[in-house]
PDB file of C-alpha atoms in Angstrom:
ATOM      1  CA  MET A 495     106.448  92.735 116.669  1.00 45.00           C
ATOM      2  CA  ILE A 496     108.518  95.205 118.639  1.00 44.00           C
ATOM      3  CA  LYS A 497     109.357  94.197 122.275  1.00 46.00           C
ATOM      4  CA  LEU A 498     108.780  97.216 124.218  1.00 45.00           C
ATOM      5  CA  ASN A 499     111.768  97.950 126.399  1.00 50.00           C
ATOM      6  CA  PRO A 500     112.209 101.470 125.207  1.00 59.00           C
ATOM      7  CA  SER A 501     115.369 102.105 123.569  1.00 67.00           C
ATOM      8  CA  ASP A 502     116.464 104.392 120.464  1.00 72.00           C
ATOM      9  CA  THR A 503     115.813 101.507 118.390  1.00 73.00           C
ATOM     10  CA  ASP A 504     112.421 100.653 119.706  1.00 87.00           C
ATOM     11  CA  ILE A 505     111.452 104.247 119.417  1.00 91.00           C
ATOM     12  CA  ASN A 506     112.666 104.568 115.912  1.00 90.00           C
ATOM     13  CA  GLN A 507     110.802 101.273 114.814  1.00 92.00           C
ATOM     14  CA  LEU A 508     107.668 102.613 116.303  1.00 93.00           C
ATOM     15  CA  LYS A 509     108.086 106.076 114.508  1.00 93.00           C
ATOM     16  CA  GLN A 510     108.297 104.037 111.258  1.00 91.00           C
ATOM     17  CA  LYS A 511     105.192 102.121 112.190  1.00 91.00           C
ATOM     18  CA  ILE A 512     103.317 105.385 112.876  1.00 90.00           C
ATOM     19  CA  ALA A 513     104.591 107.060 109.865  1.00 87.00           C
ATOM     20  CA  SER A 514     103.274 104.179 107.547  1.00 84.00           C
ATOM     21  CA  GLN A 515      99.898 104.549 109.020  1.00 80.00           C
ATOM     22  CA  VAL A 516      99.621 108.061 108.373  1.00 76.00           C
ATOM     23  CA  ARG A 517     101.412 108.182 105.027  1.00 74.00           C
ATOM     24  CA  HIS A 518      98.639 108.990 102.289  1.00 68.00           C
ATOM     25  CA  PRO A 519      99.957 109.456  98.520  1.00 68.00           C
ATOM     26  CA  PHE A 520      97.100 112.076  97.557  1.00 65.00           C
ATOM     27  CA  LEU A 521      97.688 114.299 100.775  1.00 63.00           C
ATOM     28  CA  ALA A 522     101.300 114.102 100.293  1.00 63.00           C
ATOM     29  CA  LYS A 523     101.426 115.796  97.339  1.00 65.00           C
ATOM     30  CA  PHE A 524      99.760 118.915  98.753  1.00 63.00           C
ATOM     31  CA  ILE A 525     100.727 119.086 102.510  1.00 60.00           C
ATOM     32  CA  PRO A 526     103.621 118.168 104.388  1.00 66.00           C
ATOM     33  CA  GLU A 527     103.777 114.720 106.287  1.00 74.00           C
ATOM     34  CA  PRO A 528     102.812 115.204 109.933  1.00 77.00           C
ATOM     35  CA  LEU A 529     105.529 115.279 112.690  1.00 82.00           C
ATOM     36  CA  ILE A 530     105.503 112.592 115.143  1.00 90.00           C
ATOM     37  CA  ASP A 531     106.262 114.310 118.476  1.00 93.00           C
ATOM     38  CA  GLU A 532     109.047 112.049 119.968  1.00 94.00           C
ATOM     39  CA  ASP A 533     108.915 113.230 123.349  1.00 95.00           C
ATOM     40  CA  LYS A 534     105.274 112.070 123.780  1.00 96.00           C
ATOM     41  CA  LEU A 535     106.117 108.836 122.010  1.00 96.00           C
ATOM     42  CA  VAL A 536     108.825 108.057 124.335  1.00 95.00           C
ATOM     43  CA  ILE A 537     106.642 108.911 127.396  1.00 96.00           C
ATOM     44  CA  LEU A 538     103.914 106.745 126.052  1.00 95.00           C
ATOM     45  CA  ALA A 539     106.422 103.822 125.356  1.00 94.00           C
ATOM     46  CA  SER A 540     107.608 104.208 128.918  1.00 94.00           C
ATOM     47  CA  ILE A 541     104.306 103.947 130.367  1.00 95.00           C
ATOM     48  CA  MET A 542     103.272 100.817 128.530  1.00 94.00           C
ATOM     49  CA  ASP A 543     106.529  99.152 129.182  1.00 91.00           C
ATOM     50  CA  HIS A 544     105.652  99.172 132.787  1.00 89.00           C
ATOM     51  CA  THR A 545     102.151  97.504 132.397  1.00 92.00           C
ATOM     52  CA  THR A 546     101.273  93.820 132.044  1.00 92.00           C
ATOM     53  CA  LEU A 547      99.693  94.093 128.780  1.00 92.00           C
ATOM     54  CA  GLU A 548     100.431  92.099 125.975  1.00 91.00           C
ATOM     55  CA  THR A 549     103.243  93.158 123.720  1.00 90.00           C
ATOM     56  CA  VAL A 550     100.611  93.623 120.863  1.00 89.00           C
ATOM     57  CA  LYS A 551      98.168  95.593 122.936  1.00 90.00           C
ATOM     58  CA  LYS A 552     100.880  97.811 124.138  1.00 92.00           C
ATOM     59  CA  GLU A 553     102.120  98.624 120.694  1.00 91.00           C
ATOM     60  CA  GLN A 554      98.676  99.139 119.291  1.00 88.00           C
ATOM     61  CA  TYR A 555      97.947 101.561 122.375  1.00 92.00           C
ATOM     62  CA  ILE A 556     100.769 103.496 121.805  1.00 93.00           C
ATOM     63  CA  ILE A 557     100.052 103.788 117.723  1.00 90.00           C
ATOM     64  CA  THR A 558      96.525 104.586 117.970  1.00 88.00           C
ATOM     65  CA  THR A 559      97.317 107.339 120.903  1.00 91.00           C
ATOM     66  CA  MET A 560      99.811 109.036 118.770  1.00 91.00           C
ATOM     67  CA  LEU A 561      97.476 108.906 115.768  1.00 86.00           C
ATOM     68  CA  VAL A 562      95.072 110.773 117.713  1.00 87.00           C
ATOM     69  CA  GLN A 563      97.885 113.215 118.669  1.00 89.00           C
ATOM     70  CA  ILE A 564      98.634 113.562 115.043  1.00 85.00           C
ATOM     71  CA  ALA A 565      95.177 114.241 114.405  1.00 81.00           C
ATOM     72  CA  LEU A 566      95.079 116.942 116.885  1.00 82.00           C
ATOM     73  CA  ASP A 567      98.098 118.590 115.887  1.00 81.00           C
ATOM     74  CA  THR A 568      97.231 118.532 111.986  1.00 74.00           C
ATOM     75  CA  HIS A 569      93.911 120.315 112.704  1.00 66.00           C
ATOM     76  CA  ASP A 570      95.702 122.986 114.794  1.00 68.00           C
ATOM     77  CA  LEU A 571      97.532 123.783 111.199  1.00 61.00           C
ATOM     78  CA  VAL A 572      94.382 125.239 109.885  1.00 57.00           C
ATOM     79  CA  THR A 573      94.992 128.755 109.581  1.00 47.00           C
ATOM     80  CA  LEU A 574      92.305 131.243 111.148  1.00 46.00           C
ATOM     81  CA  SER A 575      93.462 134.134 109.049  1.00 44.00           C
ATOM     82  CA  GLU A 576      90.720 136.713 108.310  1.00 42.00           C
ATOM     83  CA  GLU A 577      92.787 137.974 105.381  1.00 46.00           C
ATOM     84  CA  GLU A 578      91.682 137.415 101.893  1.00 44.00           C
ATOM     85  CA  GLU A 579      92.643 134.044 100.554  1.00 53.00           C
ATOM     86  CA  ASP A 580      93.759 132.728  97.279  1.00 51.00           C
ATOM     87  CA  GLY A 581      92.513 129.310  95.795  1.00 54.00           C
ATOM     88  CA  ASP A 582      95.860 127.548  96.924  1.00 59.00           C
ATOM     89  CA  THR A 583      95.254 128.803 100.354  1.00 60.00           C
ATOM     90  CA  VAL A 584      91.666 127.766 100.518  1.00 61.00           C
ATOM     91  CA  ARG A 585      92.548 124.312  99.141  1.00 62.00           C
ATOM     92  CA  ASN A 586      95.301 123.679 101.535  1.00 64.00           C
ATOM     93  CA  ARG A 587      93.232 124.554 104.473  1.00 62.00           C
ATOM     94  CA  GLN A 588      90.572 121.895 103.252  1.00 68.00           C
ATOM     95  CA  LEU A 589      93.169 119.449 102.877  1.00 66.00           C
ATOM     96  CA  THR A 590      94.775 119.843 106.203  1.00 63.00           C
ATOM     97  CA  VAL A 591      91.343 119.435 107.644  1.00 64.00           C
ATOM     98  CA  LEU A 592      90.738 116.251 105.743  1.00 69.00           C
ATOM     99  CA  ALA A 593      94.190 115.010 106.825  1.00 67.00           C
ATOM    100  CA  GLY A 594      93.281 115.483 110.470  1.00 64.00           C
ATOM    101  CA  ASP A 595      89.950 113.897 109.981  1.00 71.00           C
ATOM    102  CA  TYR A 596      91.670 110.817 108.183  1.00 71.00           C
ATOM    103  CA  TYR A 597      93.991 110.379 110.901  1.00 69.00           C
ATOM    104  CA  SER A 598      91.312 110.425 113.389  1.00 69.00           C
ATOM    105  CA  GLY A 599      89.616 107.737 111.390  1.00 73.00           C
ATOM    106  CA  LEU A 600      92.822 105.632 111.258  1.00 70.00           C
ATOM    107  CA  TYR A 601      92.788 105.122 115.070  1.00 68.00           C
ATOM    108  CA  TYR A 602      89.199 104.144 115.378  1.00 71.00           C
ATOM    109  CA  TYR A 603      90.124 101.729 112.896  1.00 74.00           C
ATOM    110  CA  LEU A 604      92.674 100.475 114.590  1.00 69.00           C
ATOM    111  CA  LEU A 605      91.154 100.276 117.864  1.00 68.00           C
ATOM    112  CA  SER A 606      88.320  98.335 116.396  1.00 74.00           C
ATOM    113  CA  GLN A 607      90.625  95.592 115.513  1.00 72.00           C
ATOM    114  CA  LEU A 608      91.296  95.190 119.274  1.00 68.00           C
ATOM    115  CA  ASP A 609      87.438  95.292 120.217  1.00 75.00           C
ATOM    116  CA  ASP A 610      88.508  97.511 122.905  1.00 82.00           C
ATOM    117  CA  ILE A 611      85.628  99.932 123.716  1.00 85.00           C
ATOM    118  CA  PRO A 612      86.782 101.322 127.253  1.00 89.00           C
ATOM    119  CA  MET A 613      89.852 102.384 125.532  1.00 89.00           C
ATOM    120  CA  ILE A 614      88.032 104.119 122.560  1.00 85.00           C
ATOM    121  CA  HIS A 615      86.028 105.950 125.303  1.00 88.00           C
ATOM    122  CA  THR A 616      89.157 107.078 127.095  1.00 92.00           C
ATOM    123  CA  LEU A 617      90.470 108.525 123.976  1.00 89.00           C
ATOM    124  CA  ALA A 618      87.327 110.125 122.817  1.00 86.00           C
ATOM    125  CA  GLY A 619      86.800 111.766 126.130  1.00 90.00           C
ATOM    126  CA  ALA A 620      90.328 113.088 125.920  1.00 92.00           C
ATOM    127  CA  ILE A 621      89.909 114.447 122.472  1.00 88.00           C
ATOM    128  CA  LYS A 622      86.529 116.301 123.460  1.00 89.00           C
ATOM    129  CA  GLU A 623      88.081 117.858 126.631  1.00 94.00           C
ATOM    130  CA  ILE A 624      91.188 118.978 124.735  1.00 92.00           C
ATOM    131  CA  ASN A 625      89.052 120.468 122.023  1.00 87.00           C
ATOM    132  CA  GLU A 626      87.116 122.310 124.812  1.00 90.00           C
ATOM    133  CA  LEU A 627      90.160 123.700 126.396  1.00 91.00           C
ATOM    134  CA  LYS A 628      91.678 124.912 122.761  1.00 87.00           C
ATOM    135  CA  MET A 629      88.536 126.928 122.181  1.00 84.00           C
ATOM    136  CA  GLU A 630      88.725 128.448 125.565  1.00 84.00           C
ATOM    137  CA  LEU A 631      92.336 129.247 125.260  1.00 83.00           C
ATOM    138  CA  TYR A 632      92.188 130.459 121.578  1.00 78.00           C
ATOM    139  CA  TYR A 633      88.804 132.278 121.506  1.00 75.00           C
ATOM    140  CA  LYS A 634      88.140 133.539 125.175  1.00 73.00           C
ATOM    141  CA  ASP A 635      90.329 136.288 126.867  1.00 67.00           C
ATOM    142  CA  VAL A 636      92.530 134.681 129.430  1.00 66.00           C
ATOM    143  CA  GLU A 637      92.602 136.383 132.698  1.00 72.00           C
ATOM    144  CA  SER A 638      95.971 135.797 133.615  1.00 76.00           C
ATOM    145  CA  PHE A 639      99.337 134.476 132.374  1.00 76.00           C
ATOM    146  CA  GLN A 640      99.074 131.553 134.889  1.00 82.00           C
ATOM    147  CA  GLU A 641      95.757 130.697 133.578  1.00 84.00           C
ATOM    148  CA  PHE A 642      97.073 130.488 130.042  1.00 84.00           C
ATOM    149  CA  LEU A 643      99.768 128.340 131.216  1.00 87.00           C
ATOM    150  CA  SER A 644      97.342 125.994 133.302  1.00 91.00           C
ATOM    151  CA  SER A 645      95.186 125.615 130.100  1.00 90.00           C
ATOM    152  CA  LEU A 646      98.074 124.871 128.031  1.00 92.00           C
ATOM    153  CA  LYS A 647      99.491 122.407 130.070  1.00 94.00           C
ATOM    154  CA  LYS A 648      96.399 120.395 130.089  1.00 95.00           C
ATOM    155  CA  ILE A 649      96.136 120.459 126.145  1.00 94.00           C
ATOM    156  CA  GLU A 650      99.804 119.474 126.072  1.00 95.00           C
ATOM    157  CA  SER A 651      99.717 116.327 128.548  1.00 96.00           C
ATOM    158  CA  LEU A 652      96.074 115.476 128.870  1.00 96.00           C
ATOM    159  CA  LEU A 653      95.953 112.753 126.277  1.00 96.00           C
ATOM    160  CA  ILE A 654      98.853 110.925 127.808  1.00 96.00           C
ATOM    161  CA  GLN A 655      97.635 111.316 131.341  1.00 96.00           C
ATOM    162  CA  LYS A 656      94.232 109.835 130.312  1.00 96.00           C
ATOM    163  CA  VAL A 657      95.827 106.851 128.702  1.00 96.00           C
ATOM    164  CA  ALA A 658      98.310 106.556 131.706  1.00 96.00           C
ATOM    165  CA  SER A 659      95.355 106.571 133.978  1.00 96.00           C
ATOM    166  CA  TYR A 660      93.592 104.030 132.014  1.00 96.00           C
ATOM    167  CA  VAL A 661      96.297 101.575 132.337  1.00 95.00           C
ATOM    168  CA  GLN A 662      96.902 102.586 135.883  1.00 94.00           C
ATOM    169  CA  ARG A 663     100.348 103.653 135.453  1.00 93.00           C
ATOM    170  CA  THR A 664     100.614 107.450 136.567  1.00 93.00           C
ATOM    171  CA  THR A 665     103.948 107.660 138.158  1.00 92.00           C
ATOM    172  CA  ILE A 666     105.147 109.936 135.384  1.00 92.00           C
ATOM    173  CA  ASN A 667     102.179 112.289 135.081  1.00 93.00           C
ATOM    174  CA  ASP A 668     103.711 115.222 136.960  1.00 93.00           C
ATOM    175  CA  MET A 669     107.021 114.926 135.116  1.00 94.00           C
ATOM    176  CA  ALA A 670     105.153 114.593 131.704  1.00 94.00           C
ATOM    177  CA  GLY A 671     102.783 117.741 132.243  1.00 94.00           C
ATOM    178  CA  GLU A 672     105.706 119.759 133.181  1.00 94.00           C
ATOM    179  CA  TRP A 673     107.981 118.871 130.282  1.00 95.00           C
ATOM    180  CA  LEU A 674     105.525 118.898 127.760  1.00 96.00           C
ATOM    181  CA  LEU A 675     104.387 122.222 128.660  1.00 95.00           C
ATOM    182  CA  THR A 676     108.078 123.454 128.938  1.00 94.00           C
ATOM    183  CA  LYS A 677     108.715 121.955 125.570  1.00 93.00           C
ATOM    184  CA  LYS A 678     105.789 123.591 123.861  1.00 92.00           C
ATOM    185  CA  LEU A 679     106.825 127.161 125.215  1.00 91.00           C
ATOM    186  CA  LEU A 680     110.400 126.401 123.952  1.00 91.00           C
ATOM    187  CA  ASP A 681     109.086 125.660 120.606  1.00 88.00           C
ATOM    188  CA  GLU A 682     106.634 128.601 120.156  1.00 86.00           C
ATOM    189  CA  LYS A 683     109.116 131.010 121.392  1.00 85.00           C
ATOM    190  CA  LYS A 684     111.652 129.546 118.650  1.00 85.00           C
ATOM    191  CA  SER A 685     108.951 129.961 115.956  1.00 83.00           C
ATOM    192  CA  TYR A 686     107.982 133.549 116.945  1.00 82.00           C
ATOM    193  CA  LEU A 687     111.782 134.600 117.129  1.00 82.00           C
ATOM    194  CA  GLU A 688     112.250 133.162 113.584  1.00 84.00           C
ATOM    195  CA  GLY A 689     109.538 135.068 112.355  1.00 81.00           C
ATOM    196  CA  LYS A 690     107.310 132.271 111.834  1.00 78.00           C
ATOM    197  CA  PHE A 691     103.550 132.299 112.956  1.00 72.00           C
ATOM    198  CA  SER A 692     103.032 131.087 116.514  1.00 76.00           C
ATOM    199  CA  PRO A 693      99.257 130.688 117.233  1.00 73.00           C
ATOM    200  CA  LEU A 694     100.023 130.766 121.302  1.00 77.00           C
ATOM    201  CA  MET A 695     102.145 133.973 120.851  1.00 78.00           C
ATOM    202  CA  ASP A 696      99.284 135.233 118.803  1.00 74.00           C
ATOM    203  CA  VAL A 697      96.932 134.587 121.716  1.00 74.00           C
ATOM    204  CA  LEU A 698      99.053 136.366 124.177  1.00 73.00           C
ATOM    205  CA  PHE A 699      99.689 139.459 121.945  1.00 73.00           C
ATOM    206  CA  LYS A 700      95.894 139.640 121.059  1.00 69.00           C
ATOM    207  CA  HIS A 701      95.038 139.695 124.931  1.00 62.00           C
ATOM    208  CA  PRO A 702      97.875 141.816 126.302  1.00 50.00           C
ATOM    209  CA  GLY A 703      95.430 142.534 129.237  1.00 53.00           C
ATOM    210  CA  ALA A 704      96.556 138.931 130.689  1.00 49.00           C
ATOM    211  CA  LEU A 705     100.173 140.575 131.027  1.00 50.00           C
ATOM    212  CA  GLU A 706     101.546 143.907 132.198  1.00 52.00           C
ATOM    213  CA  ASN A 707     102.184 144.869 128.719  1.00 57.00           C
ATOM    214  CA  SER A 708     102.689 142.866 125.407  1.00 52.00           C
ATOM    215  CA  GLY A 709     106.144 143.710 125.338  1.00 59.00           C
ATOM    216  CA  GLN A 710     106.642 141.640 128.283  1.00 70.00           C
ATOM    217  CA  VAL A 711     105.410 138.286 126.557  1.00 75.00           C
ATOM    218  CA  ILE A 712     108.890 137.009 125.666  1.00 80.00           C
ATOM    219  CA  ILE A 713     110.395 138.042 128.988  1.00 82.00           C
ATOM    220  CA  ASN A 714     107.580 136.096 130.836  1.00 80.00           C
ATOM    221  CA  ILE A 715     107.495 133.103 128.763  1.00 85.00           C
ATOM    222  CA  GLU A 716     111.415 132.963 129.237  1.00 88.00           C
ATOM    223  CA  GLN A 717     110.964 133.113 132.995  1.00 88.00           C
ATOM    224  CA  MET A 718     108.240 130.301 133.023  1.00 88.00           C
ATOM    225  CA  ILE A 719     110.625 128.245 130.966  1.00 91.00           C
ATOM    226  CA  GLN A 720     113.418 128.659 133.524  1.00 91.00           C
ATOM    227  CA  LYS A 721     110.897 127.821 136.237  1.00 91.00           C
ATOM    228  CA  HIS A 722     109.489 124.789 134.631  1.00 91.00           C
ATOM    229  CA  ILE A 723     112.919 123.434 133.475  1.00 93.00           C
ATOM    230  CA  SER A 724     114.053 123.480 137.220  1.00 91.00           C
ATOM    231  CA  HIS A 725     110.676 121.602 138.037  1.00 91.00           C
ATOM    232  CA  VAL A 726     111.110 119.027 135.408  1.00 93.00           C
ATOM    233  CA  GLU A 727     114.842 118.127 136.480  1.00 92.00           C
ATOM    234  CA  THR A 728     113.548 117.794 140.040  1.00 92.00           C
ATOM    235  CA  THR A 729     110.623 115.389 139.050  1.00 92.00           C
ATOM    236  CA  VAL A 730     112.842 113.500 136.682  1.00 93.00           C
ATOM    237  CA  SER A 731     115.369 112.704 139.426  1.00 91.00           C
ATOM    238  CA  GLN A 732     112.662 111.554 141.752  1.00 91.00           C
ATOM    239  CA  LEU A 733     111.451 108.873 139.173  1.00 91.00           C
ATOM    240  CA  PRO A 734     111.995 105.077 140.156  1.00 90.00           C
ATOM    241  CA  ILE A 735     115.241 103.495 138.843  1.00 90.00           C
ATOM    242  CA  HIS A 736     113.066 101.499 136.252  1.00 87.00           C
ATOM    243  CA  PHE A 737     112.714 104.413 134.442  1.00 91.00           C
ATOM    244  CA  ASN A 738     116.438 105.195 133.805  1.00 91.00           C
ATOM    245  CA  TRP A 739     116.088 105.127 130.326  1.00 91.00           C
ATOM    246  CA  LEU A 740     113.100 107.752 130.176  1.00 93.00           C
ATOM    247  CA  LYS A 741     115.382 109.850 132.888  1.00 93.00           C
ATOM    248  CA  SER A 742     118.302 109.882 130.263  1.00 92.00           C
ATOM    249  CA  TYR A 743     116.116 110.720 127.518  1.00 93.00           C
ATOM    250  CA  ILE A 744     114.542 113.693 129.263  1.00 94.00           C
ATOM    251  CA  HIS A 745     118.090 114.992 130.650  1.00 91.00           C
ATOM    252  CA  SER A 746     119.426 114.986 127.125  1.00 92.00           C
ATOM    253  CA  ALA A 747     116.437 116.532 125.781  1.00 91.00           C
ATOM    254  CA  ILE A 748     116.248 119.556 128.192  1.00 91.00           C
ATOM    255  CA  HIS A 749     120.091 120.027 127.196  1.00 87.00           C
ATOM    256  CA  HIS A 750     119.369 119.863 123.605  1.00 85.00           C
ATOM    257  CA  LYS A 751     116.330 122.002 123.556  1.00 80.00           C
ATOM    258  CA  PHE A 752     117.145 124.533 126.428  1.00 79.00           C
ATOM    259  CA  TYR A 753     120.676 124.776 127.535  1.00 71.00           C
ATOM    260  CA  ASP A 754     122.295 124.439 124.072  1.00 65.00           C
ATOM    261  CA  ARG A 755     119.637 126.488 122.532  1.00 62.00           C
ATOM    262  CA  LYS A 756     120.188 129.160 125.261  1.00 62.00           C
ATOM    263  CA  ILE A 757     124.195 129.147 124.491  1.00 56.00           C
ATOM    264  CA  ALA A 758     123.497 129.621 120.845  1.00 55.00           C
ATOM    265  CA  GLU A 759     121.075 132.423 121.460  1.00 58.00           C
ATOM    266  CA  GLU A 760     123.579 134.196 123.775  1.00 57.00           C
ATOM    267  CA  GLY A 761     126.418 133.506 121.501  1.00 52.00           C
TER     268      GLY A 761
END
C-alpha cells in the first residue's frame, strides 16, 4: 500500500500500479502501451492527499480515474482518415478501439470492488460530458479561437475537476485547468512542428474561419501559450503552503515544457 503524501517515489509507484493494470499481452503485440499522463496523475494525487479518505480508497480513486483518462486518450488515437486503408490499418484501428473499451471496463471493475456507486456516477457523468465536448470540437465549426480553447480546456480538465468536486477539494481546480490546457497546446504544437498528425491542429486548419487566416494558427497558439503560462505561474504561486510539492512540480514542468523548449526552438 502506498502512503499518499505525493513525492517522486509515490508517483512512480502509482504509475507502475496503473501500468500493471493496463498491460495486456495480446494488445501489446499490435499497439503501443498507453501513456500515463503524469501531470494529471500528480494533480490527482495532490487532491487525494488533502482528503480524509482512507489510504486504500485514495489510491483506488486515483488508479480508476487514470484508467478512465487512459481509455479516453486511447479512443482519441483512432484515426478518422477518409483515405483508403489497408488491412493492417483497419486492424490497428479496431484494436485501438478494443483497447479503449478494455481500459474502460477495468475502472468499472475496480470501482465495483469498492461498492462506490456515487463515484461511478461521477466518472460516468464526466465521460459523457467529455465525449459530447469532443464531438462538438471535432465535428462542428468553431465560431472563434476562444471558443475552441474553452472547449479544449474543459476536455482536458473536466475529469479531474469532477473528481475534485466529489471529494470536496477544489482548491487547485483553476490552476489544473490552466496548466492542462497549456500543456495540451504545447504538445500539439510540438507534434505539428515535427510533422506528426495533430488532431487539434487539423481541426483549426479545417475551420480557418475561426481565425483571421490559417497561417495565423501557430502564431495564435503561441500567443495563447504565453498568456496561459503567465496565468498558471500566478495561480500556482497562490496555492496554500501545503501544496508545496505540487507547486515545485508544476514550476519544474513549466520550465521543462515551455522555457527549455522555447530556448531550443530559438537556438
